[in-house]
PDB file of C-alpha atoms in Angstrom:
ATOM      1  CA  MET K  10      10.657  -4.201 -24.972  1.00  0.00           C
ATOM      2  CA  PRO K  11      12.781  -4.688 -21.845  1.00  0.00           C
ATOM      3  CA  ARG K  12       9.816  -6.534 -20.355  1.00  0.00           C
ATOM      4  CA  LEU K  13       9.726  -8.861 -23.367  1.00  0.00           C
ATOM      5  CA  LEU K  14      13.453  -9.540 -22.987  1.00  0.00           C
ATOM      6  CA  ALA K  15      13.007 -10.190 -19.268  1.00  0.00           C
ATOM      7  CA  ALA K  16      10.185 -12.643 -19.988  1.00  0.00           C
ATOM      8  CA  ALA K  17      12.293 -14.478 -22.590  1.00  0.00           C
ATOM      9  CA  GLY K  18      15.291 -14.635 -20.248  1.00  0.00           C
ATOM     10  CA  LEU K  19      13.115 -15.867 -17.404  1.00  0.00           C
ATOM     11  CA  SER K  20      11.633 -18.609 -19.612  1.00  0.00           C
ATOM     12  CA  LEU K  21      15.073 -19.805 -20.729  1.00  0.00           C
ATOM     13  CA  ARG K  22      16.453 -19.846 -17.182  1.00  0.00           C
ATOM     14  CA  PHE K  23      13.306 -21.650 -16.053  1.00  0.00           C
ATOM     15  CA  VAL K  24      13.660 -24.401 -18.670  1.00  0.00           C
ATOM     16  CA  ARG K  25      17.323 -24.823 -17.710  1.00  0.00           C
ATOM     17  CA  ALA K  26      16.447 -24.994 -13.998  1.00  0.00           C
ATOM     18  CA  VAL K  27      13.700 -27.570 -14.676  1.00  0.00           C
ATOM     19  CA  PHE K  28      16.040 -29.874 -16.557  1.00  0.00           C
ATOM     20  CA  LEU K  29      18.963 -29.544 -14.123  1.00  0.00           C
ATOM     21  CA  SER K  30      16.862 -30.145 -11.027  1.00  0.00           C
ATOM     22  CA  GLY K  31      14.904 -32.848 -12.881  1.00  0.00           C
ATOM     23  CA  LEU K  32      18.148 -34.779 -13.238  1.00  0.00           C
ATOM     24  CA  GLN K  33      18.870 -34.149  -9.542  1.00  0.00           C
ATOM     25  CA  THR K  34      15.440 -35.462  -8.540  1.00  0.00           C
ATOM     26  CA  VAL K  35      15.894 -38.582 -10.672  1.00  0.00           C
ATOM     27  CA  ALA K  36      19.255 -39.129  -8.959  1.00  0.00           C
ATOM     28  CA  VAL K  37      17.610 -38.782  -5.527  1.00  0.00           C
ATOM     29  CA  ILE K  38      14.854 -41.260  -6.456  1.00  0.00           C
ATOM     30  CA  LEU K  39      17.299 -43.811  -7.826  1.00  0.00           C
ATOM     31  CA  LYS K  40      19.631 -43.406  -4.833  1.00  0.00           C
ATOM     32  CA  SER K  41      16.882 -43.824  -2.243  1.00  0.00           C
ATOM     33  CA  GLY K  42      14.998 -46.414  -4.299  1.00  0.00           C
ATOM     34  CA  ARG K  43      17.824 -48.961  -4.335  1.00  0.00           C
ATOM     35  CA  PRO K  44      17.431 -51.730  -1.785  1.00  0.00           C
ATOM     36  CA  GLY K  45      19.205 -50.478   1.314  1.00  0.00           C
ATOM     37  CA  GLY K  46      19.439 -46.966  -0.092  1.00  0.00           C
ATOM     38  CA  THR K  47      19.131 -43.946   2.165  1.00  0.00           C
ATOM     39  CA  PRO K  48      15.965 -41.822   1.998  1.00  0.00           C
ATOM     40  CA  PRO K  49      16.588 -38.184   1.019  1.00  0.00           C
ATOM     41  CA  PRO K  50      16.931 -35.565   3.793  1.00  0.00           C
ATOM     42  CA  VAL K  51      13.564 -33.843   3.331  1.00  0.00           C
ATOM     43  CA  ALA K  52      12.887 -30.519   5.057  1.00  0.00           C
ATOM     44  CA  LEU K  53      10.386 -27.700   5.362  1.00  0.00           C
ATOM     45  CA  VAL K  54      12.172 -24.357   5.003  1.00  0.00           C
ATOM     46  CA  ARG K  55      11.304 -20.692   4.651  1.00  0.00           C
ATOM     47  CA  VAL K  56      12.972 -18.532   2.014  1.00  0.00           C
ATOM     48  CA  ARG K  57      12.763 -14.754   1.921  1.00  0.00           C
ATOM     49  CA  PHE K  58      12.064 -13.240  -1.480  1.00  0.00           C
ATOM     50  CA  ALA K  59      12.743  -9.821  -2.930  1.00  0.00           C
ATOM     51  CA  PRO K  60      10.039  -7.118  -2.865  1.00  0.00           C
ATOM     52  CA  MET K  61       7.518  -7.724  -5.646  1.00  0.00           C
ATOM     53  CA  SER K  62       3.788  -7.529  -6.292  1.00  0.00           C
ATOM     54  CA  ALA K  63       1.334 -10.248  -5.266  1.00  0.00           C
ATOM     55  CA  ARG K  64       1.149 -11.421  -8.869  1.00  0.00           C
ATOM     56  CA  GLY K  65       4.936 -11.666  -9.017  1.00  0.00           C
ATOM     57  CA  ALA K  66       4.987 -13.686  -5.811  1.00  0.00           C
ATOM     58  CA  ALA K  67       2.355 -16.053  -7.235  1.00  0.00           C
ATOM     59  CA  LEU K  68       4.456 -16.515 -10.374  1.00  0.00           C
ATOM     60  CA  LEU K  69       7.577 -17.109  -8.264  1.00  0.00           C
ATOM     61  CA  GLY K  70       5.731 -19.707  -6.188  1.00  0.00           C
ATOM     62  CA  SER K  71       4.479 -21.452  -9.339  1.00  0.00           C
ATOM     63  CA  LEU K  72       7.925 -21.545 -10.942  1.00  0.00           C
ATOM     64  CA  VAL K  73       9.451 -22.905  -7.733  1.00  0.00           C
ATOM     65  CA  SER K  74       6.708 -25.557  -7.625  1.00  0.00           C
ATOM     66  CA  LEU K  75       7.306 -26.521 -11.258  1.00  0.00           C
ATOM     67  CA  THR K  76      11.021 -26.942 -10.616  1.00  0.00           C
ATOM     68  CA  PRO K  77      11.545 -30.533  -9.458  1.00  0.00           C
ATOM     69  CA  GLY K  78      12.745 -30.948  -5.872  1.00  0.00           C
ATOM     70  CA  THR K  79      10.857 -28.022  -4.359  1.00  0.00           C
ATOM     71  CA  THR K  80       7.145 -27.542  -3.716  1.00  0.00           C
ATOM     72  CA  THR K  81       5.621 -24.263  -2.559  1.00  0.00           C
ATOM     73  CA  ILE K  82       3.354 -24.923   0.414  1.00  0.00           C
ATOM     74  CA  ASP K  83       2.637 -21.352   1.456  1.00  0.00           C
ATOM     75  CA  ILE K  84       3.355 -17.805   0.285  1.00  0.00           C
ATOM     76  CA  ASP K  85       3.523 -15.261   3.108  1.00  0.00           C
ATOM     77  CA  LEU K  86       3.180 -11.848   1.478  1.00  0.00           C
ATOM     78  CA  GLU K  87       3.500  -9.859   4.694  1.00  0.00           C
ATOM     79  CA  ARG K  88       6.808 -11.382   5.721  1.00  0.00           C
ATOM     80  CA  ARG K  89       7.816 -11.944   2.094  1.00  0.00           C
ATOM     81  CA  GLU K  90       8.533 -15.597   2.716  1.00  0.00           C
ATOM     82  CA  LEU K  91       7.969 -18.761   0.731  1.00  0.00           C
ATOM     83  CA  LEU K  92       7.364 -21.934   2.734  1.00  0.00           C
ATOM     84  CA  LEU K  93       8.946 -24.715   0.702  1.00  0.00           C
ATOM     85  CA  HIS K  94       9.108 -28.469   0.991  1.00  0.00           C
ATOM     86  CA  VAL K  95      12.520 -29.598  -0.224  1.00  0.00           C
ATOM     87  CA  LEU K  96      13.164 -33.151  -1.381  1.00  0.00           C
ATOM     88  CA  ASP K  97      16.956 -33.009  -1.032  1.00  0.00           C
ATOM     89  CA  ALA K  98      17.809 -30.578   1.777  1.00  0.00           C
ATOM     90  CA  SER K  99      21.524 -31.405   1.929  1.00  0.00           C
ATOM     91  CA  ASP K 100      22.463 -28.114   0.217  1.00  0.00           C
ATOM     92  CA  THR K 101      19.837 -25.464   0.931  1.00  0.00           C
ATOM     93  CA  ASP K 102      22.250 -22.571   0.251  1.00  0.00           C
ATOM     94  CA  ALA K 103      22.638 -23.661  -3.376  1.00  0.00           C
ATOM     95  CA  LEU K 104      18.840 -24.003  -3.582  1.00  0.00           C
ATOM     96  CA  VAL K 105      18.268 -20.450  -2.355  1.00  0.00           C
ATOM     97  CA  ALA K 106      21.040 -19.156  -4.629  1.00  0.00           C
ATOM     98  CA  GLY K 107      19.349 -20.910  -7.549  1.00  0.00           C
ATOM     99  CA  ILE K 108      16.009 -19.233  -6.822  1.00  0.00           C
ATOM    100  CA  ARG K 109      17.705 -15.853  -6.403  1.00  0.00           C
ATOM    101  CA  GLN K 110      19.713 -16.089  -9.608  1.00  0.00           C
ATOM    102  CA  ASP K 111      17.300 -17.866 -11.924  1.00  0.00           C
ATOM    103  CA  PHE K 112      13.876 -16.497 -11.036  1.00  0.00           C
ATOM    104  CA  GLU K 113      14.005 -13.301  -9.009  1.00  0.00           C
ATOM    105  CA  PRO K 114      15.702 -10.897 -11.485  1.00  0.00           C
ATOM    106  CA  GLY K 115      13.286 -11.750 -14.295  1.00  0.00           C
ATOM    107  CA  ILE K 116      10.201 -11.585 -12.072  1.00  0.00           C
ATOM    108  CA  ARG K 117      11.329  -8.304 -10.522  1.00  0.00           C
ATOM    109  CA  ALA K 118      11.805  -6.840 -13.991  1.00  0.00           C
ATOM    110  CA  LEU K 119       8.263  -7.952 -14.883  1.00  0.00           C
ATOM    111  CA  PHE K 120       6.386  -7.362 -11.619  1.00  0.00           C
ATOM    112  CA  GLY K 121       8.735  -5.496  -9.289  1.00  0.00           C
ATOM    113  CA  ARG K 122       7.543  -2.003 -10.134  1.00  0.00           C
ATOM    114  CA  GLU K 123       3.921  -2.613  -9.196  1.00  0.00           C
ATOM    115  CA  VAL K 124       2.745  -1.692  -5.732  1.00  0.00           C
ATOM    116  CA  THR K 125       3.521  -4.409  -3.206  1.00  0.00           C
ATOM    117  CA  THR K 126       0.376  -5.485  -1.413  1.00  0.00           C
TER     118      THR K 126
ATOM    119  CA  MET W   1      15.085 -36.316 -36.760  1.00  0.00           C
ATOM    120  CA  THR W   2      13.162 -39.512 -36.113  1.00  0.00           C
ATOM    121  CA  VAL W   3      16.119 -40.868 -34.129  1.00  0.00           C
ATOM    122  CA  ILE W   4      16.012 -37.818 -31.832  1.00  0.00           C
ATOM    123  CA  ALA W   5      12.243 -38.257 -31.536  1.00  0.00           C
ATOM    124  CA  VAL W   6      12.579 -41.935 -30.545  1.00  0.00           C
ATOM    125  CA  VAL W   7      15.293 -41.023 -28.017  1.00  0.00           C
ATOM    126  CA  LEU W   8      13.107 -38.287 -26.498  1.00  0.00           C
ATOM    127  CA  ILE W   9      10.067 -40.568 -26.272  1.00  0.00           C
ATOM    128  CA  GLY W  10      12.192 -43.353 -24.811  1.00  0.00           C
ATOM    129  CA  LEU W  11      13.632 -40.957 -22.209  1.00  0.00           C
ATOM    130  CA  GLY W  12      10.129 -39.754 -21.397  1.00  0.00           C
ATOM    131  CA  ALA W  13       8.863 -43.316 -20.928  1.00  0.00           C
ATOM    132  CA  ALA W  14      11.870 -44.153 -18.724  1.00  0.00           C
ATOM    133  CA  LEU W  15      11.325 -40.996 -16.672  1.00  0.00           C
ATOM    134  CA  LEU W  16       7.659 -41.917 -16.198  1.00  0.00           C
ATOM    135  CA  VAL W  17       8.713 -45.313 -14.832  1.00  0.00           C
ATOM    136  CA  ILE W  18      11.293 -43.631 -12.563  1.00  0.00           C
ATOM    137  CA  ALA W  19       8.589 -41.266 -11.283  1.00  0.00           C
ATOM    138  CA  ALA W  20       6.324 -44.235 -10.482  1.00  0.00           C
ATOM    139  CA  TRP W  21       9.302 -45.986  -8.867  1.00  0.00           C
ATOM    140  CA  GLY W  22       9.810 -42.899  -6.714  1.00  0.00           C
ATOM    141  CA  VAL W  23       6.154 -42.996  -5.690  1.00  0.00           C
ATOM    142  CA  ILE W  24       6.743 -46.567  -4.512  1.00  0.00           C
ATOM    143  CA  ARG W  25      10.076 -46.063  -2.766  1.00  0.00           C
ATOM    144  CA  LEU W  26      10.179 -42.554  -1.270  1.00  0.00           C
ATOM    145  CA  PRO W  27       9.363 -42.455   2.448  1.00  0.00           C
ATOM    146  CA  ASP W  28       6.389 -40.071   2.839  1.00  0.00           C
ATOM    147  CA  ALA W  29       3.531 -38.491   0.915  1.00  0.00           C
ATOM    148  CA  LEU W  30       5.230 -35.119   0.443  1.00  0.00           C
ATOM    149  CA  SER W  31       8.376 -36.687  -1.024  1.00  0.00           C
ATOM    150  CA  ARG W  32       6.311 -38.965  -3.248  1.00  0.00           C
ATOM    151  CA  GLN W  33       4.473 -35.947  -4.514  1.00  0.00           C
ATOM    152  CA  HIS W  34       7.768 -34.494  -5.781  1.00  0.00           C
ATOM    153  CA  ALA W  35       8.341 -37.632  -7.826  1.00  0.00           C
ATOM    154  CA  ALA W  36       4.803 -37.874  -9.190  1.00  0.00           C
ATOM    155  CA  THR W  37       4.005 -34.323 -10.224  1.00  0.00           C
ATOM    156  CA  LYS W  38       7.400 -32.950 -11.233  1.00  0.00           C
ATOM    157  CA  ALA W  39       9.088 -35.986 -12.764  1.00  0.00           C
ATOM    158  CA  GLY W  40       5.784 -37.052 -14.319  1.00  0.00           C
ATOM    159  CA  THR W  41       5.276 -33.704 -16.017  1.00  0.00           C
ATOM    160  CA  LEU W  42       8.893 -33.586 -17.179  1.00  0.00           C
ATOM    161  CA  ALA W  43       8.413 -37.064 -18.667  1.00  0.00           C
ATOM    162  CA  LEU W  44       5.270 -35.941 -20.496  1.00  0.00           C
ATOM    163  CA  ALA W  45       7.072 -32.833 -21.786  1.00  0.00           C
ATOM    164  CA  LEU W  46       9.771 -35.042 -23.317  1.00  0.00           C
ATOM    165  CA  VAL W  47       7.140 -37.354 -24.849  1.00  0.00           C
ATOM    166  CA  LEU W  48       5.184 -34.418 -26.311  1.00  0.00           C
ATOM    167  CA  ILE W  49       8.307 -32.831 -27.825  1.00  0.00           C
ATOM    168  CA  GLY W  50       9.261 -36.222 -29.266  1.00  0.00           C
ATOM    169  CA  ALA W  51       5.784 -36.677 -30.765  1.00  0.00           C
ATOM    170  CA  PHE W  52       6.051 -33.231 -32.348  1.00  0.00           C
ATOM    171  CA  LEU W  53       9.383 -34.188 -33.965  1.00  0.00           C
ATOM    172  CA  PHE W  54       7.704 -37.278 -35.441  1.00  0.00           C
ATOM    173  CA  VAL W  55       4.780 -35.404 -36.967  1.00  0.00           C
ATOM    174  CA  PRO W  56       5.766 -31.727 -37.333  1.00  0.00           C
ATOM    175  CA  THR W  57       2.424 -30.529 -38.722  1.00  0.00           C
ATOM    176  CA  VAL W  58       0.303 -27.646 -37.515  1.00  0.00           C
ATOM    177  CA  GLU W  59      -2.669 -29.721 -36.419  1.00  0.00           C
ATOM    178  CA  TRP W  60      -0.418 -31.849 -34.195  1.00  0.00           C
ATOM    179  CA  ALA W  61       1.684 -28.956 -32.972  1.00  0.00           C
ATOM    180  CA  TRP W  62      -1.118 -26.877 -31.473  1.00  0.00           C
ATOM    181  CA  ARG W  63      -2.677 -29.845 -29.735  1.00  0.00           C
ATOM    182  CA  LEU W  64       0.639 -30.962 -28.258  1.00  0.00           C
ATOM    183  CA  GLY W  65       1.403 -27.385 -27.233  1.00  0.00           C
ATOM    184  CA  LEU W  66      -2.016 -27.052 -25.624  1.00  0.00           C
ATOM    185  CA  ILE W  67      -1.541 -30.253 -23.583  1.00  0.00           C
ATOM    186  CA  LEU W  68       1.862 -29.019 -22.389  1.00  0.00           C
ATOM    187  CA  ALA W  69       0.488 -25.546 -21.595  1.00  0.00           C
ATOM    188  CA  PHE W  70      -2.422 -26.994 -19.583  1.00  0.00           C
ATOM    189  CA  LEU W  71      -0.083 -29.274 -17.640  1.00  0.00           C
ATOM    190  CA  MET W  72       2.367 -26.450 -16.926  1.00  0.00           C
ATOM    191  CA  ALA W  73      -0.377 -24.024 -15.876  1.00  0.00           C
ATOM    192  CA  THR W  74      -2.315 -26.428 -13.653  1.00  0.00           C
ATOM    193  CA  LEU W  75       0.521 -28.360 -12.010  1.00  0.00           C
ATOM    194  CA  PRO W  76       1.683 -25.684  -9.533  1.00  0.00           C
ATOM    195  CA  ILE W  77      -1.846 -25.122  -8.240  1.00  0.00           C
ATOM    196  CA  ALA W  78      -2.648 -28.816  -7.928  1.00  0.00           C
ATOM    197  CA  SER W  79       0.684 -29.594  -6.276  1.00  0.00           C
ATOM    198  CA  HIS W  80       0.344 -26.611  -3.922  1.00  0.00           C
ATOM    199  CA  LEU W  81      -3.096 -27.734  -2.723  1.00  0.00           C
ATOM    200  CA  LEU W  82      -2.062 -31.371  -2.489  1.00  0.00           C
ATOM    201  CA  ALA W  83       1.073 -30.444  -0.523  1.00  0.00           C
ATOM    202  CA  ARG W  84      -1.023 -28.445   1.944  1.00  0.00           C
ATOM    203  CA  ALA W  85      -3.445 -31.348   2.321  1.00  0.00           C
ATOM    204  CA  ALA W  86      -0.549 -33.768   2.831  1.00  0.00           C
ATOM    205  CA  VAL W  87       0.988 -31.488   5.475  1.00  0.00           C
ATOM    206  CA  VAL W  88      -2.316 -31.317   7.351  1.00  0.00           C
ATOM    207  CA  GLU W  89      -2.910 -35.050   7.054  1.00  0.00           C
ATOM    208  CA  ALA W  90       0.606 -35.954   8.211  1.00  0.00           C
ATOM    209  CA  GLY W  91       0.150 -33.711  11.257  1.00  0.00           C
ATOM    210  CA  LEU W  92       3.038 -31.472  10.241  1.00  0.00           C
ATOM    211  CA  ALA W  93       1.262 -28.182  10.973  1.00  0.00           C
ATOM    212  CA  ASP W  94       3.649 -27.386  13.840  1.00  0.00           C
ATOM    213  CA  GLU W  95       6.726 -28.149  11.743  1.00  0.00           C
ATOM    214  CA  MET W  96       5.231 -25.917   9.074  1.00  0.00           C
ATOM    215  CA  ARG W  97       4.921 -23.024  11.504  1.00  0.00           C
ATOM    216  CA  ASP W  98       8.386 -23.548  12.994  1.00  0.00           C
ATOM    217  CA  ALA W  99      10.176 -24.149   9.691  1.00  0.00           C
ATOM    218  CA  PRO W 100      13.656 -22.588   9.769  1.00  0.00           C
ATOM    219  CA  ARG W 101      14.508 -19.726   7.463  1.00  0.00           C
ATOM    220  CA  VAL W 102      17.407 -20.530   5.159  1.00  0.00           C
ATOM    221  CA  GLY W 103      19.593 -18.412   2.932  1.00  0.00           C
ATOM    222  CA  ASP W 104      20.631 -14.779   3.069  1.00  0.00           C
ATOM    223  CA  GLU W 105      18.406 -11.736   2.836  1.00  0.00           C
ATOM    224  CA  PRO W 106      17.346 -10.819  -0.697  1.00  0.00           C
ATOM    225  CA  SER W 107      19.022  -7.842  -2.274  1.00  0.00           C
TER     226      SER W 107
ATOM    227  CA  MET T   1      10.729 -46.165 -36.037  1.00  0.00           C
ATOM    228  CA  ILE T   2       7.301 -44.993 -34.984  1.00  0.00           C
ATOM    229  CA  GLY T   3       6.496 -48.544 -33.880  1.00  0.00           C
ATOM    230  CA  LEU T   4       9.541 -48.589 -31.608  1.00  0.00           C
ATOM    231  CA  ALA T   5       8.539 -45.238 -30.087  1.00  0.00           C
ATOM    232  CA  THR T   6       4.954 -46.312 -29.399  1.00  0.00           C
ATOM    233  CA  GLY T   7       6.209 -49.620 -28.008  1.00  0.00           C
ATOM    234  CA  LEU T   8       8.540 -47.857 -25.580  1.00  0.00           C
ATOM    235  CA  LEU T   9       5.842 -45.387 -24.607  1.00  0.00           C
ATOM    236  CA  VAL T  10       3.132 -48.001 -24.030  1.00  0.00           C
ATOM    237  CA  SER T  11       5.404 -50.295 -22.006  1.00  0.00           C
ATOM    238  CA  GLY T  12       6.658 -47.353 -19.927  1.00  0.00           C
ATOM    239  CA  ALA T  13       3.134 -46.101 -19.259  1.00  0.00           C
ATOM    240  CA  VAL T  14       1.834 -49.569 -18.354  1.00  0.00           C
ATOM    241  CA  LEU T  15       4.761 -50.231 -16.013  1.00  0.00           C
ATOM    242  CA  ALA T  16       4.266 -46.826 -14.363  1.00  0.00           C
ATOM    243  CA  ALA T  17       0.536 -47.539 -13.972  1.00  0.00           C
ATOM    244  CA  VAL T  18       1.269 -50.907 -12.339  1.00  0.00           C
ATOM    245  CA  LEU T  19       3.699 -49.312  -9.862  1.00  0.00           C
ATOM    246  CA  ALA T  20       1.217 -46.511  -9.126  1.00  0.00           C
ATOM    247  CA  GLY T  21      -1.472 -49.159  -8.627  1.00  0.00           C
ATOM    248  CA  LEU T  22       0.665 -50.792  -5.930  1.00  0.00           C
ATOM    249  CA  ARG T  23       0.987 -47.442  -4.147  1.00  0.00           C
ATOM    250  CA  LEU T  24      -2.742 -46.870  -4.564  1.00  0.00           C
ATOM    251  CA  LEU T  25      -3.430 -50.165  -2.783  1.00  0.00           C
ATOM    252  CA  ALA T  26      -0.761 -49.661  -0.110  1.00  0.00           C
ATOM    253  CA  GLY T  27      -1.659 -46.100   0.890  1.00  0.00           C
ATOM    254  CA  PRO T  28      -1.175 -45.509   3.796  1.00  0.00           C
ATOM    255  CA  THR T  29      -2.562 -41.945   3.755  1.00  0.00           C
ATOM    256  CA  HIS T  30      -5.127 -40.441   1.399  1.00  0.00           C
ATOM    257  CA  ALA T  31      -2.500 -38.043   0.068  1.00  0.00           C
ATOM    258  CA  ASP T  32      -0.411 -41.027  -1.082  1.00  0.00           C
ATOM    259  CA  ARG T  33      -3.350 -42.335  -3.072  1.00  0.00           C
ATOM    260  CA  VAL T  34      -3.986 -38.975  -4.725  1.00  0.00           C
ATOM    261  CA  VAL T  35      -0.289 -38.846  -5.675  1.00  0.00           C
ATOM    262  CA  ALA T  36      -0.655 -42.298  -7.249  1.00  0.00           C
ATOM    263  CA  LEU T  37      -3.634 -40.973  -9.230  1.00  0.00           C
ATOM    264  CA  ASP T  38      -1.347 -38.257 -10.598  1.00  0.00           C
ATOM    265  CA  ILE T  39       0.907 -40.973 -12.022  1.00  0.00           C
ATOM    266  CA  PHE T  40      -2.157 -42.681 -13.520  1.00  0.00           C
ATOM    267  CA  LEU T  41      -3.064 -39.397 -15.175  1.00  0.00           C
ATOM    268  CA  ALA T  42       0.422 -38.977 -16.633  1.00  0.00           C
ATOM    269  CA  ALA T  43       0.339 -42.575 -17.885  1.00  0.00           C
ATOM    270  CA  ALA T  44      -3.092 -42.038 -19.460  1.00  0.00           C
ATOM    271  CA  ILE T  45      -1.887 -38.926 -21.309  1.00  0.00           C
ATOM    272  CA  ALA T  46       1.198 -40.834 -22.483  1.00  0.00           C
ATOM    273  CA  LEU T  47      -1.066 -43.645 -23.756  1.00  0.00           C
ATOM    274  CA  ALA T  48      -3.254 -41.142 -25.606  1.00  0.00           C
ATOM    275  CA  VAL T  49      -0.145 -39.725 -27.314  1.00  0.00           C
ATOM    276  CA  ALA T  50       0.961 -43.277 -28.126  1.00  0.00           C
ATOM    277  CA  ALA T  51      -2.455 -44.022 -29.667  1.00  0.00           C
ATOM    278  CA  SER T  52      -2.129 -40.871 -31.726  1.00  0.00           C
ATOM    279  CA  LEU T  53       1.345 -41.792 -32.949  1.00  0.00           C
ATOM    280  CA  GLY T  54       0.342 -45.389 -33.658  1.00  0.00           C
ATOM    281  CA  THR T  55      -2.728 -44.546 -35.729  1.00  0.00           C
ATOM    282  CA  GLY T  56      -1.480 -41.253 -37.157  1.00  0.00           C
ATOM    283  CA  ARG T  57      -4.719 -39.561 -36.111  1.00  0.00           C
ATOM    284  CA  PRO T  58      -4.495 -36.405 -34.008  1.00  0.00           C
ATOM    285  CA  VAL T  59      -8.002 -36.911 -32.545  1.00  0.00           C
ATOM    286  CA  PHE T  60      -6.510 -38.933 -29.685  1.00  0.00           C
ATOM    287  CA  LEU T  61      -4.577 -35.829 -28.670  1.00  0.00           C
ATOM    288  CA  ASP T  62      -7.932 -34.165 -27.988  1.00  0.00           C
ATOM    289  CA  VAL T  63      -8.537 -36.950 -25.468  1.00  0.00           C
ATOM    290  CA  ALA T  64      -5.214 -36.074 -23.847  1.00  0.00           C
ATOM    291  CA  ILE T  65      -6.213 -32.386 -23.667  1.00  0.00           C
ATOM    292  CA  GLY T  66      -9.424 -33.371 -21.898  1.00  0.00           C
ATOM    293  CA  LEU T  67      -7.525 -35.674 -19.547  1.00  0.00           C
ATOM    294  CA  ALA T  68      -5.074 -32.922 -18.612  1.00  0.00           C
ATOM    295  CA  LEU T  69      -7.957 -30.633 -17.626  1.00  0.00           C
ATOM    296  CA  VAL T  70     -10.075 -33.258 -15.856  1.00  0.00           C
ATOM    297  CA  GLY T  71      -7.052 -34.544 -13.954  1.00  0.00           C
ATOM    298  CA  PHE T  72      -6.350 -31.069 -12.648  1.00  0.00           C
ATOM    299  CA  VAL T  73      -9.891 -30.612 -11.366  1.00  0.00           C
ATOM    300  CA  ALA T  74      -9.855 -34.110  -9.864  1.00  0.00           C
ATOM    301  CA  THR T  75      -6.583 -33.500  -7.999  1.00  0.00           C
ATOM    302  CA  ILE T  76      -7.887 -30.227  -6.585  1.00  0.00           C
ATOM    303  CA  GLY T  77     -11.114 -31.903  -5.510  1.00  0.00           C
ATOM    304  CA  TRP T  78      -9.261 -34.745  -3.779  1.00  0.00           C
ATOM    305  CA  ALA T  79      -6.841 -32.335  -2.104  1.00  0.00           C
ATOM    306  CA  ARG T  80      -9.726 -30.285  -0.689  1.00  0.00           C
ATOM    307  CA  LEU T  81     -11.487 -33.443   0.462  1.00  0.00           C
ATOM    308  CA  VAL T  82      -8.361 -34.809   2.176  1.00  0.00           C
ATOM    309  CA  GLN T  83      -7.757 -31.477   3.912  1.00  0.00           C
ATOM    310  CA  ARG T  84     -11.367 -31.134   5.003  1.00  0.00           C
ATOM    311  CA  GLY T  85     -11.464 -34.694   6.312  1.00  0.00           C
ATOM    312  CA  GLN T  86      -8.604 -33.880   8.668  1.00  0.00           C
ATOM    313  CA  GLN T  87     -10.052 -30.756  10.228  1.00  0.00           C
ATOM    314  CA  PRO T  88     -12.886 -30.587  12.713  1.00  0.00           C
ATOM    315  CA  GLU T  89     -16.085 -29.527  10.969  1.00  0.00           C
ATOM    316  CA  THR T  90     -16.196 -26.223  12.834  1.00  0.00           C
ATOM    317  CA  ASP T  91     -12.834 -25.176  11.388  1.00  0.00           C
ATOM    318  CA  GLU T  92     -14.134 -25.292   7.853  1.00  0.00           C
ATOM    319  CA  ALA T  93     -16.001 -22.013   8.042  1.00  0.00           C
ATOM    320  CA  PRO T  94     -17.149 -20.587   4.706  1.00  0.00           C
ATOM    321  CA  ARG T  95     -14.633 -18.126   3.381  1.00  0.00           C
TER     322      ARG T  95
END
């Protein structure tokens, strides 16, 4: 039952994150798409993630990819790092905080107890 | 109900155009990919929910749900592979290796 | 009301397809063109939904289901091809 609750909470937070960052992405496109607009500050960054199983890491990478504005390019299980491409890298701290708060607790509740490979 | 459905479908159509606009205007392949895959899928999600509100029957609902589920399940894999290919093609392999780590340590 | 919705949807999808077509012609890299194909795919699914709404027949949604699956396989195929085309042949050892 706690797993079911964790899954439901994760889904709700995910939908919220998708819509919020979807709006952000639209804003970035419209801002940089105007004639004379500035292109967004794109960046490749690494983000450490909490200990979890390989399946959990795959789910985390997929959710991060589905959230507009970030694409998972590589998952490094040994160093527990996600390599992300970020569309709007002006506030990476908020981005990392978003991943930590929205996705990690739910995924750790679902996949954290399995053996980390 | 139909008004909400028309608004959702209209928003979805507008978002699809914005996604295509982003593909035209953003500076490089990786940025364009953000616009195409994410904004495009979000647009389709809005359209599918709107279509369900128009015709809330079982035989429509499971088909619409299946389309959305397929899109949601396949998009991360496709975008992951395409992003890797774009990184290789743009010659960003070094930047990929030297990418800075951001944020604090996880709890 | 349903006419207005299909009208909006069709015009949005056609406009998106035209813009994606420009990017498809302009390139400059292969990855850009694959990204434009993704927009085409989204527009095609939107048109299938519009056809379904316009005629009231859910069979066109089956077309959209097929498109969603075929588009996924196509994108993966293109991505592999683009990546392979960039690497020297010797690097692509069987895994």
